Amino acid sequence: MTRRRNPGELSMAAIKERVFSGVQPTGNLHLGNYLGAIKRFVDLQTKYDCIYCVVDLHAITVWQEPDELTKNIREVTAAFIACGIDPKRHIVFNQSQVAEHAELAWIFSCVARMGWLNRMTQFKEKAGKDRENASVGLYAYPALMAADILVYRATHVPVGDDQKQHLELARDIAQKFNNDFAAQIAKLGLGQVFFPLTEPLISGPATRVMSLRDGTKKMSKSDASDYSRINLTDGADEIAQKVRKARTDPEPLPSDEEALARRPEADNLVGIFAALADRPKTAVLAEYGGAQFARFKDALTELAVEKLGPIGAEMKRLVQDPKHIDSILVDGASRARKLAAETMKHVKDIVGFVRD
Ligand code: AMP
Ligand code: TRP
């Protein structure tokens, strides 16, 4: 029996497999960013060509102090490298150095429909009640995100669970572009579809790390309480204190996943443990099921300090040398620009612009 293929697959043979992802330079990189995203970026390097971007154009959709922004761009870059991303074999750069992102984003703003953007839950959350006062950029953000990915015709995008809706929108934009311009794409001999329907990579035990203070809220850079998150630069004492104070319930740990699912705080800590240890949650439950939280928290602290300690120390070392970090970003941007410029030439031909 032949499987029905989705339209993006038709010319996938012609489109090279490539990973793209981005992290906003908005301060307080935390365990959720690490387990949901950066750790997975590191793992994908052996199988794919990867492009990892510090998305500064996204950051300014809400106000950023200029000096803080500069510092945060360097800090995310340092985190990428400290976690094990190799900027020589892959590409690491900051978004604003490759103008093609913004250029393609404009074209995508003309492809995406208002109705699609109106459904975006992240915009609703970030804009809050005072929607009239939100920036136009915050609303148009998903079109820029689609451009980030598709300007490299990336096929795989590792992200945390909160980005799922944005990636679906990126697929919708790719599909509408491919359909709207199908005749032109064929006429130019560019295959049957130009943009791939990007595959989100959202899996594992920590796609949504929750706040340590409230098991129903996502761990977030902007939470007012520093006790809600473990920052990548936290030292051993801070990690120990935050884990000790993490909210739990009075029962010992359950032994099976079904019972765990009904206990959000326990589920979160077990998920964090599993992701840090590279083990499935069931294996963690097999070892700690029936244990009191105090014992489990001691083991979690030890594991977190072992895994995060060297990363934080390396980040602190790297940010001491901003010139070195900037040179990595400049080098990455020049390599990214070549790939992006190639795509933009085709896009301009497809749309019908006149160019050199
Ligand atoms: P951001 O800081 O919003 O740019 O997020 C960078 C990456 O971290 C994205 O792939 C997010 O989905 C991921 N991420 C952010 N917060 C969490 C969290 N609490 N749990 C898992 N992944 C997260
Ligand atoms: N929107 C993502 C976030 O807030 C960051 C991002 C921007 C991104 N462009 C991207 C992630 C492209 C993956 C691919 O976390």
Coordinates of N, CA, C and O in Angstrom, one line a residue, residues 197-262:
L197 N 8.1 21.6 4.5 CA 7.1 21.7 5.7 C 8.0 21.2 6.9 O 8.2 20.0 7.0
T198 N 8.5 22.1 7.6 CA 9.4 21.8 8.7 C 8.8 20.9 9.7 O 7.7 21.1 10.2
E199 N 9.7 20.0 10.2 CA 9.3 19.0 11.2 C 9.7 19.6 12.6 O 10.9 19.8 12.8
P200 N 8.7 19.7 13.5 CA 9.2 20.1 14.8 C 9.8 19.0 15.6 O 9.3 17.8 15.4
L201 N 10.8 19.2 16.3 CA 11.4 18.1 17.2 C 11.1 18.5 18.6 O 11.8 19.3 19.2
I202 N 10.0 17.9 19.1 CA 9.6 18.2 20.5 C 9.4 16.9 21.2 O 8.3 16.3 21.0
S203 N 10.4 16.4 21.9 CA 10.2 15.1 22.5 C 11.1 14.9 23.7 O 12.0 15.8 23.9
G204 N 10.9 13.9 24.5 CA 11.7 13.6 25.7 C 11.0 14.0 26.9 O 9.8 14.5 26.9
P205 N 11.6 13.8 28.1 CA 10.9 14.0 29.4 C 10.8 15.5 29.8 O 10.2 15.8 30.8
A206 N 11.4 16.4 29.0 CA 11.4 17.8 29.6 C 11.1 18.8 28.5 O 11.8 19.8 28.4
T207 N 10.0 18.6 27.7 CA 9.7 19.6 26.7 C 9.0 20.8 27.3 O 8.8 21.8 26.6
R208 N 8.5 20.6 28.5 CA 7.8 21.7 29.2 C 8.2 21.7 30.7 O 7.5 21.0 31.5
V209 N 9.3 22.3 31.0 CA 9.8 22.3 32.4 C 8.9 23.3 33.2 O 8.8 24.5 32.7
M210 N 8.4 22.9 34.3 CA 7.5 23.8 35.0 C 8.2 24.6 36.1 O 9.3 24.2 36.6
S211 N 7.6 25.7 36.6 CA 8.2 26.5 37.7 C 8.4 25.6 38.9 O 7.6 24.7 39.2
L212 N 9.5 25.9 39.7 CA 9.7 25.1 40.9 C 8.7 25.5 42.0 O 8.6 24.8 43.0
R213 N 8.1 26.7 41.8 CA 7.2 27.2 42.9 C 5.7 26.8 42.6 O 4.9 26.9 43.4
D214 N 5.4 26.5 41.3 CA 4.0 26.2 40.9 C 4.0 25.3 39.7 O 4.4 25.6 38.6
G215 N 3.6 24.0 40.0 CA 3.7 23.0 39.0 C 2.8 23.1 37.8 O 2.8 22.3 36.9
T216 N 1.9 24.2 37.8 CA 1.0 24.4 36.7 C 1.5 25.6 35.8 O 0.9 25.9 34.8
K217 N 2.6 26.2 36.2 CA 3.2 27.3 35.4 C 4.5 26.9 34.8 O 5.3 26.3 35.5
K218 N 4.7 27.4 33.6 CA 6.0 27.1 32.9 C 7.2 27.8 33.6 O 7.0 28.9 34.0
M219 N 8.3 27.1 33.6 CA 9.5 27.8 34.1 C 9.8 28.9 33.1 O 9.9 28.6 31.9
S220 N 10.0 30.1 33.6 CA 10.2 31.2 32.6 C 11.2 32.3 33.1 O 11.5 32.5 34.3
K221 N 11.8 32.9 32.0 CA 12.8 33.9 32.3 C 12.3 35.1 33.1 O 13.0 35.8 33.8
S222 N 11.0 35.3 32.8 CA 10.4 36.6 33.4 C 9.7 36.4 34.7 O 9.1 37.4 35.2
D223 N 9.7 35.2 35.3 CA 9.0 35.0 36.6 C 9.7 35.9 37.6 O 10.9 35.9 37.7
A224 N 8.9 36.6 38.4 CA 9.5 37.5 39.4 C 10.3 36.8 40.4 O 11.3 37.3 40.9
S225 N 9.9 35.6 40.7 CA 10.7 34.8 41.8 C 11.8 34.0 41.2 O 11.6 33.2 40.3
D226 N 13.0 34.3 41.7 CA 14.2 33.6 41.2 C 14.2 32.1 41.6 O 14.8 31.2 41.1
Y227 N 13.4 31.9 42.7 CA 13.2 30.5 43.2 C 12.4 29.6 42.3 O 12.3 28.4 42.5
S228 N 11.7 30.3 41.3 CA 10.9 29.5 40.4 C 11.7 28.7 39.3 O 11.2 27.8 38.7
R229 N 13.0 29.2 39.2 CA 13.8 28.6 38.1 C 15.2 28.3 38.6 O 15.7 29.0 39.5
I230 N 15.9 27.4 37.9 CA 17.3 27.2 38.1 C 18.0 27.9 36.9 O 17.7 27.5 35.8
N231 N 18.8 28.9 37.2 CA 19.5 29.6 36.1 C 20.8 28.8 35.7 O 21.4 28.1 36.6
L232 N 21.1 28.9 34.4 CA 22.3 28.2 34.0 C 23.6 28.6 34.7 O 24.6 27.9 34.8
T233 N 23.6 29.9 35.2 CA 24.7 30.4 35.9 C 24.7 30.2 37.4 O 25.5 30.7 38.1
D234 N 23.6 29.5 37.9 CA 23.5 29.3 39.4 C 24.7 28.4 39.9 O 25.0 27.4 39.2
G235 N 25.2 28.8 41.0 CA 26.2 27.9 41.6 C 25.6 26.8 42.4 O 24.4 26.7 42.6
A236 N 26.5 25.9 43.0 CA 26.0 24.7 43.7 C 25.1 25.1 44.8 O 24.1 24.4 45.0
D237 N 25.4 26.1 45.6 CA 24.6 26.5 46.8 C 23.2 26.9 46.3 O 22.2 26.6 46.9
E238 N 23.1 27.7 45.3 CA 21.8 28.2 44.8 C 21.0 27.1 44.3 O 19.8 27.0 44.5
I239 N 21.6 26.2 43.5 CA 20.9 25.0 43.0 C 20.3 24.2 44.2 O 19.1 23.9 44.2
A240 N 21.2 23.9 45.2 CA 20.7 23.1 46.3 C 19.6 23.8 47.0 O 18.6 23.1 47.4
Q241 N 19.7 25.1 47.2 CA 18.6 25.8 47.9 C 17.3 25.8 47.1 O 16.2 25.6 47.7
K242 N 17.4 26.0 45.8 CA 16.2 26.1 45.0 C 15.5 24.7 44.9 O 14.3 24.6 44.9
V243 N 16.3 23.6 44.8 CA 15.7 22.3 44.8 C 15.1 22.0 46.1 O 14.0 21.5 46.2
R244 N 15.8 22.3 47.2 CA 15.2 22.0 48.5 C 13.9 22.7 48.7 O 12.9 22.2 49.3
K245 N 13.8 24.0 48.3 CA 12.6 24.8 48.4 C 11.5 24.5 47.4 O 10.4 25.0 47.5
A246 N 11.8 23.7 46.4 CA 10.9 23.4 45.3 C 9.6 22.8 45.9 O 9.6 22.0 46.8
R247 N 8.5 23.2 45.4 CA 7.2 22.8 46.0 C 7.0 21.3 45.6 O 7.3 20.8 44.5
T248 N 6.5 20.6 46.6 CA 6.1 19.2 46.4 C 4.8 18.9 47.1 O 4.2 19.8 47.7
D249 N 4.4 17.6 47.1 CA 3.2 17.3 47.8 C 3.6 16.3 49.0 O 4.8 15.9 49.0
P250 N 2.8 16.0 49.9 CA 3.2 15.2 51.1 C 3.5 13.7 50.8 O 4.2 13.1 51.6
E251 N 3.0 13.2 49.7 CA 3.1 11.7 49.5 C 4.6 11.4 49.1 O 5.3 12.2 48.4
P252 N 5.0 10.2 49.3 CA 6.3 9.7 48.7 C 6.2 9.6 47.2 O 5.0 9.7 46.7
L253 N 7.3 9.5 46.5 CA 7.2 9.4 45.0 C 6.5 8.1 44.6 O 6.6 7.1 45.2
P254 N 5.6 8.3 43.5 CA 4.9 7.1 43.0 C 5.9 6.2 42.2 O 7.0 6.6 41.9
S255 N 5.4 5.0 41.9 CA 6.3 4.0 41.2 C 5.9 3.9 39.7 O 6.7 3.3 39.0
D256 N 4.8 4.5 39.3 CA 4.4 4.4 37.9 C 4.0 5.7 37.4 O 3.6 6.6 38.1
E257 N 4.1 5.8 36.0 CA 3.9 7.1 35.4 C 2.4 7.6 35.5 O 2.2 8.8 35.4
E258 N 1.5 6.6 35.6 CA 0.1 7.0 35.6 C -0.2 7.8 36.9 O -0.8 8.8 36.9
A259 N 0.4 7.3 38.0 CA 0.2 8.0 39.3 C 0.9 9.4 39.3 O 0.4 10.4 39.8
L260 N 2.0 9.4 38.6 CA 2.8 10.6 38.5 C 2.1 11.7 37.7 O 2.2 12.9 38.1
A261 N 1.4 11.3 36.7 CA 0.7 12.3 35.9 C -0.3 13.1 36.7 O -0.7 14.2 36.3
R262 N -0.8 12.6 37.8 CA -1.8 13.3 38.6 C -1.1 14.3 39.6 O -1.8 14.9 40.4

